[in-house]
Amino acid sequence: MTRAVLASRSTAPAVTSIDVPDPGPGEALVDVAYSSVNYKDGLALAGDPGVARVDPLVPGIDVVGTVAALGPGVHDVAIGDRVVLNGAGAGETRHGGWATQAVVPAASLVVLPDGVPEDFAAAIGTAGFTAALSVLALARFVEPSDGPVLVTGASGGVGSVAIPLLAGRGYEVTASTGRLEHTDALRALGASDVVDRKTLGERGKPMQKAVWAGAVDSVGGATLANLLAATRWGGAVTACGLAQDVQLPTTVLPFILRGVSLLGINSVDAPHALRVRAWAMLADELDPARLAAVTRTVSLDEAVALGPEIVAGRVHGRTIVDPSR
């Protein structure tokens, strides 16, 4: 038995005890040290069928802990390894990390680099992992000397990691947020300027003044369309979210007149080699002190209470879950 949060479409989510099966072929049993609170977890708590593909479900798209047992055919990790899992169906198509133990696909596990504490890995989480994938993609097209880059949703999980990663590489970073009271915190992360998201959130002209060399967007909708319209020749914009809208009200003009590239970021299905590369970058380039300043730790019960807050966009920075509390 393991202590876990169980979410159902028919009953309110609650902390309870559930049975944990032995790992099957290609699976690993992980003693969970930490998970985290993400937007998808909030949707899972609400029973959103677009996220919670099984019912009932243990939320938690992040799993950080130690391998306790292995199923047949697993060779890339060993019992006792400290590992991290981001996405790969956890908290969506199978039980996730809001539990003291979790059975996960071993092929998606990354052995934590030496020197990376488990709570720091959880603070990075899927949001930070997605930010790392975004920075790796953007760096293929945009150099720091090319001009300023914009990070939308800057007060959220992706933005909280993308900003220091980009700033650490020498980029001039502007942060876009709807919570200007967090301006000082965003500057502490490495942003050189902070703008109100309202300046980007309304539908604009298909071609606008070329301002940005590139951008990391987690918002979608009109915001993403405006970024594309205001990106300089040869620039690029990464897209990893839809907090504003799933629709993209744009034209082909930024692509054919300025050679702008739109780079899709999928952290759920990222291949193992890319996962390892992203985590190596996070271990080498992300200052733990910067992330610690915007991170808090909660219990399973407290994580349940945060569900509506994160869906409403009222959770700042990173929140990690300690299932032992």
PDB file of C-alpha atoms in Angstrom:
ATOM      1  CA  MET A   1       0.000   0.000   0.000  1.00  0.00           C
ATOM      2  CA  THR A   2       1.092   3.542  -0.685  1.00  0.00           C
ATOM      3  CA  ARG A   3      -0.218   6.885   0.530  1.00  0.00           C
ATOM      4  CA  ALA A   4      -1.440   8.922  -2.426  1.00  0.00           C
ATOM      5  CA  VAL A   5      -3.821  11.567  -3.708  1.00  0.00           C
ATOM      6  CA  LEU A   6      -6.628   9.943  -5.653  1.00  0.00           C
ATOM      7  CA  ALA A   7      -8.665  12.107  -8.024  1.00  0.00           C
ATOM      8  CA  SER A   8     -11.948  10.975  -9.528  1.00  0.00           C
ATOM      9  CA  ARG A   9     -14.578  12.496 -11.773  1.00  0.00           C
ATOM     10  CA  SER A  10     -17.298  11.378  -9.356  1.00  0.00           C
ATOM     11  CA  THR A  11     -15.809  12.320  -5.974  1.00  0.00           C
ATOM     12  CA  ALA A  12     -13.626  15.072  -4.552  1.00  0.00           C
ATOM     13  CA  PRO A  13      -9.860  14.363  -4.642  1.00  0.00           C
ATOM     14  CA  ALA A  14      -8.460  13.153  -1.331  1.00  0.00           C
ATOM     15  CA  VAL A  15      -5.399  11.575   0.286  1.00  0.00           C
ATOM     16  CA  THR A  16      -5.891   7.847   0.743  1.00  0.00           C
ATOM     17  CA  SER A  17      -4.106   4.476   0.581  1.00  0.00           C
ATOM     18  CA  ILE A  18      -3.903   2.526  -2.669  1.00  0.00           C
ATOM     19  CA  ASP A  19      -2.324  -0.709  -3.826  1.00  0.00           C
ATOM     20  CA  VAL A  20       0.831  -0.422  -5.918  1.00  0.00           C
ATOM     21  CA  PRO A  21       1.434  -3.253  -8.398  1.00  0.00           C
ATOM     22  CA  ASP A  22       4.792  -4.858  -9.034  1.00  0.00           C
ATOM     23  CA  PRO A  23       6.551  -3.280 -12.019  1.00  0.00           C
ATOM     24  CA  GLY A  24       5.824  -5.034 -15.286  1.00  0.00           C
ATOM     25  CA  PRO A  25       8.026  -5.367 -18.377  1.00  0.00           C
ATOM     26  CA  GLY A  26       9.814  -2.086 -19.066  1.00  0.00           C
ATOM     27  CA  GLU A  27       8.656  -0.524 -15.799  1.00  0.00           C
ATOM     28  CA  ALA A  28      10.324   0.633 -12.596  1.00  0.00           C
ATOM     29  CA  LEU A  29       9.001   1.083  -9.073  1.00  0.00           C
ATOM     30  CA  VAL A  30      10.209   4.382  -7.608  1.00  0.00           C
ATOM     31  CA  ASP A  31      10.195   5.414  -3.962  1.00  0.00           C
ATOM     32  CA  VAL A  32       9.013   8.989  -4.462  1.00  0.00           C
ATOM     33  CA  ALA A  33      10.934  11.692  -2.619  1.00  0.00           C
ATOM     34  CA  TYR A  34       9.197  14.605  -4.335  1.00  0.00           C
ATOM     35  CA  SER A  35       6.780  15.548  -7.066  1.00  0.00           C
ATOM     36  CA  SER A  36       5.557  19.013  -8.037  1.00  0.00           C
ATOM     37  CA  VAL A  37       2.405  21.003  -8.753  1.00  0.00           C
ATOM     38  CA  ASN A  38       1.767  21.711 -12.426  1.00  0.00           C
ATOM     39  CA  TYR A  39      -1.103  23.077 -14.491  1.00  0.00           C
ATOM     40  CA  LYS A  40      -1.966  19.594 -15.717  1.00  0.00           C
ATOM     41  CA  ASP A  41      -2.126  18.385 -12.117  1.00  0.00           C
ATOM     42  CA  GLY A  42      -4.707  21.052 -11.352  1.00  0.00           C
ATOM     43  CA  LEU A  43      -6.767  19.886 -14.328  1.00  0.00           C
ATOM     44  CA  ALA A  44      -6.436  16.261 -13.203  1.00  0.00           C
ATOM     45  CA  LEU A  45      -7.720  17.186  -9.741  1.00  0.00           C
ATOM     46  CA  ALA A  46     -10.749  18.740 -11.418  1.00  0.00           C
ATOM     47  CA  GLY A  47     -11.375  15.533 -13.391  1.00  0.00           C
ATOM     48  CA  ASP A  48     -10.628  17.126 -16.765  1.00  0.00           C
ATOM     49  CA  PRO A  49     -10.919  14.221 -19.245  1.00  0.00           C
ATOM     50  CA  GLY A  50      -8.376  15.845 -21.541  1.00  0.00           C
ATOM     51  CA  VAL A  51      -5.707  15.222 -18.891  1.00  0.00           C
ATOM     52  CA  ALA A  52      -7.108  12.494 -16.634  1.00  0.00           C
ATOM     53  CA  ARG A  53      -7.315   9.699 -19.192  1.00  0.00           C
ATOM     54  CA  VAL A  54      -7.939   7.067 -16.510  1.00  0.00           C
ATOM     55  CA  ASP A  55     -10.381   7.319 -13.622  1.00  0.00           C
ATOM     56  CA  PRO A  56      -9.546   7.351 -10.763  1.00  0.00           C
ATOM     57  CA  LEU A  57      -6.053   8.803 -11.141  1.00  0.00           C
ATOM     58  CA  VAL A  58      -3.089   9.755  -8.960  1.00  0.00           C
ATOM     59  CA  PRO A  59      -1.942  13.183 -10.244  1.00  0.00           C
ATOM     60  CA  GLY A  60       1.695  14.204 -10.470  1.00  0.00           C
ATOM     61  CA  ILE A  61       3.374  14.480 -13.868  1.00  0.00           C
ATOM     62  CA  ASP A  62       6.764  14.654 -12.127  1.00  0.00           C
ATOM     63  CA  VAL A  63       8.415  11.846 -10.182  1.00  0.00           C
ATOM     64  CA  VAL A  64      11.727  12.263  -8.342  1.00  0.00           C
ATOM     65  CA  GLY A  65      13.082   9.498  -6.150  1.00  0.00           C
ATOM     66  CA  THR A  66      15.004   6.241  -5.938  1.00  0.00           C
ATOM     67  CA  VAL A  67      14.498   3.078  -7.974  1.00  0.00           C
ATOM     68  CA  ALA A  68      13.187   0.374  -5.628  1.00  0.00           C
ATOM     69  CA  ALA A  69      12.403  -2.457  -8.061  1.00  0.00           C
ATOM     70  CA  LEU A  70      12.590  -3.199 -11.775  1.00  0.00           C
ATOM     71  CA  GLY A  71      10.382  -5.143 -14.139  1.00  0.00           C
ATOM     72  CA  PRO A  72      11.682  -7.544 -16.780  1.00  0.00           C
ATOM     73  CA  GLY A  73      13.767  -6.114 -19.592  1.00  0.00           C
ATOM     74  CA  VAL A  74      14.989  -2.958 -17.852  1.00  0.00           C
ATOM     75  CA  HIS A  75      18.713  -2.297 -18.243  1.00  0.00           C
ATOM     76  CA  ASP A  76      19.255   1.479 -18.380  1.00  0.00           C
ATOM     77  CA  VAL A  77      18.603   2.129 -14.687  1.00  0.00           C
ATOM     78  CA  ALA A  78      19.457   0.102 -11.593  1.00  0.00           C
ATOM     79  CA  ILE A  79      17.958  -0.370  -8.166  1.00  0.00           C
ATOM     80  CA  GLY A  80      19.231   2.442  -5.956  1.00  0.00           C
ATOM     81  CA  ASP A  81      19.595   4.999  -8.771  1.00  0.00           C
ATOM     82  CA  ARG A  82      18.324   8.494  -8.062  1.00  0.00           C
ATOM     83  CA  VAL A  83      16.022   9.279 -10.973  1.00  0.00           C
ATOM     84  CA  VAL A  84      13.656  11.876 -12.387  1.00  0.00           C
ATOM     85  CA  LEU A  85      10.665  11.402 -14.651  1.00  0.00           C
ATOM     86  CA  ASN A  86       8.857  14.239 -16.423  1.00  0.00           C
ATOM     87  CA  GLY A  87       5.624  13.548 -18.265  1.00  0.00           C
ATOM     88  CA  ALA A  88       5.696  10.219 -20.158  1.00  0.00           C
ATOM     89  CA  GLY A  89       2.045   9.657 -19.230  1.00  0.00           C
ATOM     90  CA  ALA A  90       2.475  10.009 -15.461  1.00  0.00           C
ATOM     91  CA  GLY A  91      -0.516  11.785 -13.954  1.00  0.00           C
ATOM     92  CA  GLU A  92      -2.426  11.387 -17.229  1.00  0.00           C
ATOM     93  CA  THR A  93      -2.611   7.861 -18.627  1.00  0.00           C
ATOM     94  CA  ARG A  94      -1.187   6.217 -15.499  1.00  0.00           C
ATOM     95  CA  HIS A  95      -0.782   7.016 -11.797  1.00  0.00           C
ATOM     96  CA  GLY A  96       1.723   9.786 -11.153  1.00  0.00           C
ATOM     97  CA  GLY A  97       3.981  11.151  -8.461  1.00  0.00           C
ATOM     98  CA  TRP A  98       1.586  12.416  -5.793  1.00  0.00           C
ATOM     99  CA  ALA A  99       2.248   9.236  -3.830  1.00  0.00           C
ATOM    100  CA  THR A 100       4.945   7.600  -1.739  1.00  0.00           C
ATOM    101  CA  GLN A 101       5.576   5.074  -4.536  1.00  0.00           C
ATOM    102  CA  ALA A 102       4.950   5.089  -8.285  1.00  0.00           C
ATOM    103  CA  VAL A 103       5.326   2.563 -11.097  1.00  0.00           C
ATOM    104  CA  VAL A 104       6.633   4.371 -14.184  1.00  0.00           C
ATOM    105  CA  PRO A 105       8.033   3.596 -17.661  1.00  0.00           C
ATOM    106  CA  ALA A 106      11.732   2.983 -17.135  1.00  0.00           C
ATOM    107  CA  ALA A 107      12.697   4.159 -20.626  1.00  0.00           C
ATOM    108  CA  SER A 108      11.721   7.731 -19.698  1.00  0.00           C
ATOM    109  CA  LEU A 109      13.713   7.844 -16.463  1.00  0.00           C
ATOM    110  CA  VAL A 110      16.818  10.016 -16.323  1.00  0.00           C
ATOM    111  CA  VAL A 111      19.454   9.274 -13.699  1.00  0.00           C
ATOM    112  CA  LEU A 112      19.952  12.512 -11.791  1.00  0.00           C
ATOM    113  CA  PRO A 113      23.335  14.106 -12.482  1.00  0.00           C
ATOM    114  CA  ASP A 114      25.714  14.084  -9.529  1.00  0.00           C
ATOM    115  CA  GLY A 115      25.242  17.079  -7.304  1.00  0.00           C
ATOM    116  CA  VAL A 116      21.596  17.702  -8.203  1.00  0.00           C
ATOM    117  CA  PRO A 117      19.494  17.423  -5.005  1.00  0.00           C
ATOM    118  CA  GLU A 118      16.139  15.690  -5.308  1.00  0.00           C
ATOM    119  CA  ASP A 119      14.161  18.704  -4.116  1.00  0.00           C
ATOM    120  CA  PHE A 120      15.929  20.896  -6.706  1.00  0.00           C
ATOM    121  CA  ALA A 121      15.041  18.371  -9.429  1.00  0.00           C
ATOM    122  CA  ALA A 122      11.412  18.488  -8.319  1.00  0.00           C
ATOM    123  CA  ALA A 123      11.440  22.293  -8.326  1.00  0.00           C
ATOM    124  CA  ILE A 124      12.676  22.143 -11.912  1.00  0.00           C
ATOM    125  CA  GLY A 125      10.008  19.559 -12.750  1.00  0.00           C
ATOM    126  CA  THR A 126       8.215  19.262 -16.063  1.00  0.00           C
ATOM    127  CA  ALA A 127       7.918  23.037 -16.261  1.00  0.00           C
ATOM    128  CA  GLY A 128      11.672  23.514 -15.968  1.00  0.00           C
ATOM    129  CA  PHE A 129      12.354  20.538 -18.212  1.00  0.00           C
ATOM    130  CA  THR A 130      10.065  22.123 -20.816  1.00  0.00           C
ATOM    131  CA  ALA A 131      11.912  25.414 -20.375  1.00  0.00           C
ATOM    132  CA  ALA A 132      15.210  23.615 -20.997  1.00  0.00           C
ATOM    133  CA  LEU A 133      13.837  22.013 -24.171  1.00  0.00           C
ATOM    134  CA  SER A 134      12.653  25.473 -25.271  1.00  0.00           C
ATOM    135  CA  VAL A 135      16.048  27.067 -24.668  1.00  0.00           C
ATOM    136  CA  LEU A 136      17.835  24.256 -26.517  1.00  0.00           C
ATOM    137  CA  ALA A 137      15.481  24.709 -29.477  1.00  0.00           C
ATOM    138  CA  LEU A 138      15.716  28.504 -29.493  1.00  0.00           C
ATOM    139  CA  ALA A 139      19.514  28.421 -29.332  1.00  0.00           C
ATOM    140  CA  ARG A 140      19.587  26.633 -32.699  1.00  0.00           C
ATOM    141  CA  PHE A 141      18.262  29.825 -34.328  1.00  0.00           C
ATOM    142  CA  VAL A 142      19.002  32.765 -32.028  1.00  0.00           C
ATOM    143  CA  GLU A 143      22.321  33.933 -30.591  1.00  0.00           C
ATOM    144  CA  PRO A 144      22.554  36.283 -27.584  1.00  0.00           C
ATOM    145  CA  SER A 145      23.981  38.962 -29.869  1.00  0.00           C
ATOM    146  CA  ASP A 146      20.917  38.849 -32.137  1.00  0.00           C
ATOM    147  CA  GLY A 147      18.818  40.979 -29.804  1.00  0.00           C
ATOM    148  CA  PRO A 148      16.297  40.735 -26.962  1.00  0.00           C
ATOM    149  CA  VAL A 149      14.189  37.657 -26.330  1.00  0.00           C
ATOM    150  CA  LEU A 150      10.795  37.554 -24.639  1.00  0.00           C
ATOM    151  CA  VAL A 151       9.489  35.006 -22.131  1.00  0.00           C
ATOM    152  CA  THR A 152       5.709  34.924 -21.703  1.00  0.00           C
ATOM    153  CA  GLY A 153       3.948  33.506 -18.664  1.00  0.00           C
ATOM    154  CA  ALA A 154       7.069  34.618 -16.858  1.00  0.00           C
ATOM    155  CA  SER A 155       5.705  34.168 -13.338  1.00  0.00           C
ATOM    156  CA  GLY A 156       4.798  30.536 -14.005  1.00  0.00           C
ATOM    157  CA  GLY A 157       6.870  27.392 -13.890  1.00  0.00           C
ATOM    158  CA  VAL A 158       8.259  27.487 -17.431  1.00  0.00           C
ATOM    159  CA  GLY A 159       9.117  31.160 -17.199  1.00  0.00           C
ATOM    160  CA  SER A 160      10.764  30.799 -13.789  1.00  0.00           C
ATOM    161  CA  VAL A 161      13.346  28.474 -15.331  1.00  0.00           C
ATOM    162  CA  ALA A 162      13.559  29.827 -18.889  1.00  0.00           C
ATOM    163  CA  ILE A 163      14.515  33.301 -17.662  1.00  0.00           C
ATOM    164  CA  PRO A 164      17.621  32.285 -15.654  1.00  0.00           C
ATOM    165  CA  LEU A 165      18.698  29.766 -18.306  1.00  0.00           C
ATOM    166  CA  LEU A 166      18.548  32.394 -21.056  1.00  0.00           C
ATOM    167  CA  ALA A 167      20.105  35.126 -18.911  1.00  0.00           C
ATOM    168  CA  GLY A 168      22.899  32.770 -17.897  1.00  0.00           C
ATOM    169  CA  ARG A 169      23.697  32.212 -21.583  1.00  0.00           C
ATOM    170  CA  GLY A 170      23.978  35.959 -22.152  1.00  0.00           C
ATOM    171  CA  TYR A 171      20.572  36.709 -23.663  1.00  0.00           C
ATOM    172  CA  GLU A 172      18.830  40.003 -22.911  1.00  0.00           C
ATOM    173  CA  VAL A 173      15.523  38.738 -21.468  1.00  0.00           C
ATOM    174  CA  THR A 174      12.223  40.596 -21.229  1.00  0.00           C
ATOM    175  CA  ALA A 175       9.583  38.964 -19.037  1.00  0.00           C
ATOM    176  CA  SER A 176       5.863  39.217 -19.791  1.00  0.00           C
ATOM    177  CA  THR A 177       3.515  38.700 -16.841  1.00  0.00           C
ATOM    178  CA  GLY A 178       0.057  39.560 -15.652  1.00  0.00           C
ATOM    179  CA  ARG A 179       1.355  39.954 -12.110  1.00  0.00           C
ATOM    180  CA  LEU A 180       3.520  43.045 -12.121  1.00  0.00           C
ATOM    181  CA  GLU A 181       3.877  42.770  -8.345  1.00  0.00           C
ATOM    182  CA  HIS A 182       6.404  40.028  -9.152  1.00  0.00           C
ATOM    183  CA  THR A 183       8.634  42.418 -11.103  1.00  0.00           C
ATOM    184  CA  ASP A 184      11.442  42.363  -8.532  1.00  0.00           C
ATOM    185  CA  ALA A 185      11.403  38.550  -8.395  1.00  0.00           C
ATOM    186  CA  LEU A 186      11.544  38.316 -12.186  1.00  0.00           C
ATOM    187  CA  ARG A 187      14.475  40.716 -12.313  1.00  0.00           C
ATOM    188  CA  ALA A 188      16.195  38.612  -9.646  1.00  0.00           C
ATOM    189  CA  LEU A 189      15.795  35.606 -11.951  1.00  0.00           C
ATOM    190  CA  GLY A 190      17.637  37.495 -14.690  1.00  0.00           C
ATOM    191  CA  ALA A 191      15.050  39.532 -16.596  1.00  0.00           C
ATOM    192  CA  SER A 192      16.347  42.922 -17.716  1.00  0.00           C
ATOM    193  CA  ASP A 193      12.843  44.254 -18.342  1.00  0.00           C
ATOM    194  CA  VAL A 194       9.263  43.322 -17.385  1.00  0.00           C
ATOM    195  CA  VAL A 195       6.129  44.096 -19.428  1.00  0.00           C
ATOM    196  CA  ASP A 196       2.433  43.686 -18.744  1.00  0.00           C
ATOM    197  CA  ARG A 197       0.959  40.729 -20.601  1.00  0.00           C
ATOM    198  CA  LYS A 198      -1.984  42.952 -21.622  1.00  0.00           C
ATOM    199  CA  THR A 199       0.296  44.574 -24.194  1.00  0.00           C
ATOM    200  CA  LEU A 200       0.455  41.239 -26.018  1.00  0.00           C
ATOM    201  CA  GLY A 201      -2.858  39.618 -25.221  1.00  0.00           C
ATOM    202  CA  GLU A 202      -5.184  41.293 -27.733  1.00  0.00           C
ATOM    203  CA  ARG A 203      -5.291  40.354 -31.397  1.00  0.00           C
ATOM    204  CA  GLY A 204      -2.958  42.630 -33.386  1.00  0.00           C
ATOM    205  CA  LYS A 205      -1.775  43.239 -36.929  1.00  0.00           C
ATOM    206  CA  PRO A 206      -0.367  40.257 -38.837  1.00  0.00           C
ATOM    207  CA  MET A 207       2.934  42.111 -39.243  1.00  0.00           C
ATOM    208  CA  GLN A 208       4.269  44.448 -36.542  1.00  0.00           C
ATOM    209  CA  LYS A 209       7.446  46.323 -35.710  1.00  0.00           C
ATOM    210  CA  ALA A 210      10.286  43.799 -35.500  1.00  0.00           C
ATOM    211  CA  VAL A 211      11.297  43.815 -31.821  1.00  0.00           C
ATOM    212  CA  TRP A 212      12.264  40.324 -30.685  1.00  0.00           C
ATOM    213  CA  ALA A 213      15.094  38.117 -31.855  1.00  0.00           C
ATOM    214  CA  GLY A 214      13.162  35.224 -30.347  1.00  0.00           C
ATOM    215  CA  ALA A 215      10.752  34.175 -27.639  1.00  0.00           C
ATOM    216  CA  VAL A 216       9.722  31.353 -25.322  1.00  0.00           C
ATOM    217  CA  ASP A 217       5.929  31.204 -25.202  1.00  0.00           C
ATOM    218  CA  SER A 218       3.732  29.158 -22.859  1.00  0.00           C
ATOM    219  CA  VAL A 219       0.535  31.121 -23.524  1.00  0.00           C
ATOM    220  CA  GLY A 220      -0.578  30.526 -27.111  1.00  0.00           C
ATOM    221  CA  GLY A 221      -3.511  32.352 -28.669  1.00  0.00           C
ATOM    222  CA  ALA A 222      -3.249  36.014 -29.617  1.00  0.00           C
ATOM    223  CA  THR A 223      -0.099  36.387 -27.534  1.00  0.00           C
ATOM    224  CA  LEU A 224       1.766  33.855 -29.661  1.00  0.00           C
ATOM    225  CA  ALA A 225       0.404  35.453 -32.842  1.00  0.00           C
ATOM    226  CA  ASN A 226       1.683  38.861 -31.728  1.00  0.00           C
ATOM    227  CA  LEU A 227       5.098  37.422 -30.912  1.00  0.00           C
ATOM    228  CA  LEU A 228       5.387  35.938 -34.389  1.00  0.00           C
ATOM    229  CA  ALA A 229       4.314  39.238 -35.939  1.00  0.00           C
ATOM    230  CA  ALA A 230       6.942  41.178 -33.953  1.00  0.00           C
ATOM    231  CA  THR A 231       9.903  38.814 -34.393  1.00  0.00           C
ATOM    232  CA  ARG A 232      12.914  39.962 -36.372  1.00  0.00           C
ATOM    233  CA  TRP A 233      14.117  38.394 -39.622  1.00  0.00           C
ATOM    234  CA  GLY A 234      15.394  34.845 -39.075  1.00  0.00           C
ATOM    235  CA  GLY A 235      14.193  34.727 -35.476  1.00  0.00           C
ATOM    236  CA  ALA A 236      12.323  31.944 -33.755  1.00  0.00           C
ATOM    237  CA  VAL A 237       9.541  31.446 -31.223  1.00  0.00           C
ATOM    238  CA  THR A 238       9.066  28.286 -29.182  1.00  0.00           C
ATOM    239  CA  ALA A 239       5.534  27.204 -28.254  1.00  0.00           C
ATOM    240  CA  CYS A 240       4.846  24.899 -25.314  1.00  0.00           C
ATOM    241  CA  GLY A 241       1.511  25.976 -23.842  1.00  0.00           C
ATOM    242  CA  LEU A 242      -2.028  27.194 -24.355  1.00  0.00           C
ATOM    243  CA  ALA A 243      -2.862  29.102 -21.185  1.00  0.00           C
ATOM    244  CA  GLN A 244      -4.599  31.811 -23.227  1.00  0.00           C
ATOM    245  CA  ASP A 245      -6.020  29.842 -26.144  1.00  0.00           C
ATOM    246  CA  VAL A 246      -5.458  26.768 -28.274  1.00  0.00           C
ATOM    247  CA  GLN A 247      -6.260  28.793 -31.402  1.00  0.00           C
ATOM    248  CA  LEU A 248      -3.498  30.684 -33.240  1.00  0.00           C
ATOM    249  CA  PRO A 249      -4.958  33.728 -35.053  1.00  0.00           C
ATOM    250  CA  THR A 250      -2.044  34.484 -37.352  1.00  0.00           C
ATOM    251  CA  THR A 251      -1.100  34.483 -41.030  1.00  0.00           C
ATOM    252  CA  VAL A 252       1.766  33.077 -43.050  1.00  0.00           C
ATOM    253  CA  LEU A 253       3.291  36.571 -43.384  1.00  0.00           C
ATOM    254  CA  PRO A 254       5.861  36.352 -40.520  1.00  0.00           C
ATOM    255  CA  PHE A 255       7.119  33.077 -41.951  1.00  0.00           C
ATOM    256  CA  ILE A 256       7.452  34.095 -45.595  1.00  0.00           C
ATOM    257  CA  LEU A 257       8.412  37.776 -45.179  1.00  0.00           C
ATOM    258  CA  ARG A 258      10.807  37.495 -42.222  1.00  0.00           C
ATOM    259  CA  GLY A 259      11.745  33.828 -42.212  1.00  0.00           C
ATOM    260  CA  VAL A 260      10.462  33.401 -38.655  1.00  0.00           C
ATOM    261  CA  SER A 261      10.451  29.839 -37.269  1.00  0.00           C
ATOM    262  CA  LEU A 262       7.764  28.472 -34.948  1.00  0.00           C
ATOM    263  CA  LEU A 263       9.232  25.658 -32.837  1.00  0.00           C
ATOM    264  CA  GLY A 264       6.868  23.236 -31.124  1.00  0.00           C
ATOM    265  CA  ILE A 265       7.976  21.851 -27.741  1.00  0.00           C
ATOM    266  CA  ASN A 266       6.630  18.484 -26.566  1.00  0.00           C
ATOM    267  CA  SER A 267       8.027  17.481 -23.183  1.00  0.00           C
ATOM    268  CA  VAL A 268       5.695  14.517 -22.655  1.00  0.00           C
ATOM    269  CA  ASP A 269       7.076  12.392 -25.484  1.00  0.00           C
ATOM    270  CA  ALA A 270      10.646  13.701 -25.618  1.00  0.00           C
ATOM    271  CA  PRO A 271      13.097  10.896 -26.485  1.00  0.00           C
ATOM    272  CA  HIS A 272      15.506   9.677 -23.840  1.00  0.00           C
ATOM    273  CA  ALA A 273      18.624  11.203 -25.410  1.00  0.00           C
ATOM    274  CA  LEU A 274      16.993  14.658 -25.459  1.00  0.00           C
ATOM    275  CA  ARG A 275      15.850  14.222 -21.849  1.00  0.00           C
ATOM    276  CA  VAL A 276      19.421  13.468 -20.785  1.00  0.00           C
ATOM    277  CA  ARG A 277      20.740  16.471 -22.716  1.00  0.00           C
ATOM    278  CA  ALA A 278      18.176  18.810 -21.159  1.00  0.00           C
ATOM    279  CA  TRP A 279      18.901  17.591 -17.627  1.00  0.00           C
ATOM    280  CA  ALA A 280      22.640  17.932 -18.184  1.00  0.00           C
ATOM    281  CA  MET A 281      22.070  21.566 -19.162  1.00  0.00           C
ATOM    282  CA  LEU A 282      19.869  22.166 -16.125  1.00  0.00           C
ATOM    283  CA  ALA A 283      22.509  20.653 -13.834  1.00  0.00           C
ATOM    284  CA  ASP A 284      25.300  22.734 -15.367  1.00  0.00           C
ATOM    285  CA  GLU A 285      23.598  26.074 -15.998  1.00  0.00           C
ATOM    286  CA  LEU A 286      20.733  26.615 -13.560  1.00  0.00           C
ATOM    287  CA  ASP A 287      21.666  28.299 -10.294  1.00  0.00           C
ATOM    288  CA  PRO A 288      19.788  26.488  -7.481  1.00  0.00           C
ATOM    289  CA  ALA A 289      19.686  29.671  -5.400  1.00  0.00           C
ATOM    290  CA  ARG A 290      17.694  31.533  -8.042  1.00  0.00           C
ATOM    291  CA  LEU A 291      15.063  28.807  -8.246  1.00  0.00           C
ATOM    292  CA  ALA A 292      14.967  28.271  -4.480  1.00  0.00           C
ATOM    293  CA  ALA A 293      13.861  31.879  -4.042  1.00  0.00           C
ATOM    294  CA  VAL A 294      10.598  31.125  -5.895  1.00  0.00           C
ATOM    295  CA  THR A 295      10.007  27.561  -4.618  1.00  0.00           C
ATOM    296  CA  ARG A 296       7.939  26.228  -1.726  1.00  0.00           C
ATOM    297  CA  THR A 297       7.221  22.716  -0.429  1.00  0.00           C
ATOM    298  CA  VAL A 298       3.743  21.382   0.398  1.00  0.00           C
ATOM    299  CA  SER A 299       2.175  18.175   1.688  1.00  0.00           C
ATOM    300  CA  LEU A 300      -0.198  15.962  -0.299  1.00  0.00           C
ATOM    301  CA  ASP A 301      -3.196  17.565   1.426  1.00  0.00           C
ATOM    302  CA  GLU A 302      -1.904  21.044   0.665  1.00  0.00           C
ATOM    303  CA  ALA A 303      -1.294  20.068  -2.960  1.00  0.00           C
ATOM    304  CA  VAL A 304      -4.950  19.065  -3.310  1.00  0.00           C
ATOM    305  CA  ALA A 305      -6.031  22.465  -2.002  1.00  0.00           C
ATOM    306  CA  LEU A 306      -3.826  24.214  -4.587  1.00  0.00           C
ATOM    307  CA  GLY A 307      -5.598  22.633  -7.566  1.00  0.00           C
ATOM    308  CA  PRO A 308      -8.071  25.459  -8.269  1.00  0.00           C
ATOM    309  CA  GLU A 309      -5.381  28.073  -7.630  1.00  0.00           C
ATOM    310  CA  ILE A 310      -3.016  26.763 -10.279  1.00  0.00           C
ATOM    311  CA  VAL A 311      -5.771  26.354 -12.885  1.00  0.00           C
ATOM    312  CA  ALA A 312      -6.756  29.975 -12.219  1.00  0.00           C
ATOM    313  CA  GLY A 313      -3.142  31.087 -12.705  1.00  0.00           C
ATOM    314  CA  ARG A 314      -2.677  32.282  -9.151  1.00  0.00           C
ATOM    315  CA  VAL A 315       0.341  30.112  -8.219  1.00  0.00           C
ATOM    316  CA  HIS A 316       3.684  31.907  -8.525  1.00  0.00           C
ATOM    317  CA  GLY A 317       6.993  30.162  -9.155  1.00  0.00           C
ATOM    318  CA  ARG A 318       7.431  26.490  -8.323  1.00  0.00           C
ATOM    319  CA  THR A 319       5.675  24.292  -5.761  1.00  0.00           C
ATOM    320  CA  ILE A 320       7.073  20.881  -4.877  1.00  0.00           C
ATOM    321  CA  VAL A 321       5.173  18.072  -3.155  1.00  0.00           C
ATOM    322  CA  ASP A 322       6.664  15.994  -0.335  1.00  0.00           C
ATOM    323  CA  PRO A 323       4.496  12.836  -0.113  1.00  0.00           C
ATOM    324  CA  SER A 324       5.993  11.890   3.249  1.00  0.00           C
ATOM    325  CA  ARG A 325       4.389  14.918   4.929  1.00  0.00           C
TER     326      ARG A 325
END
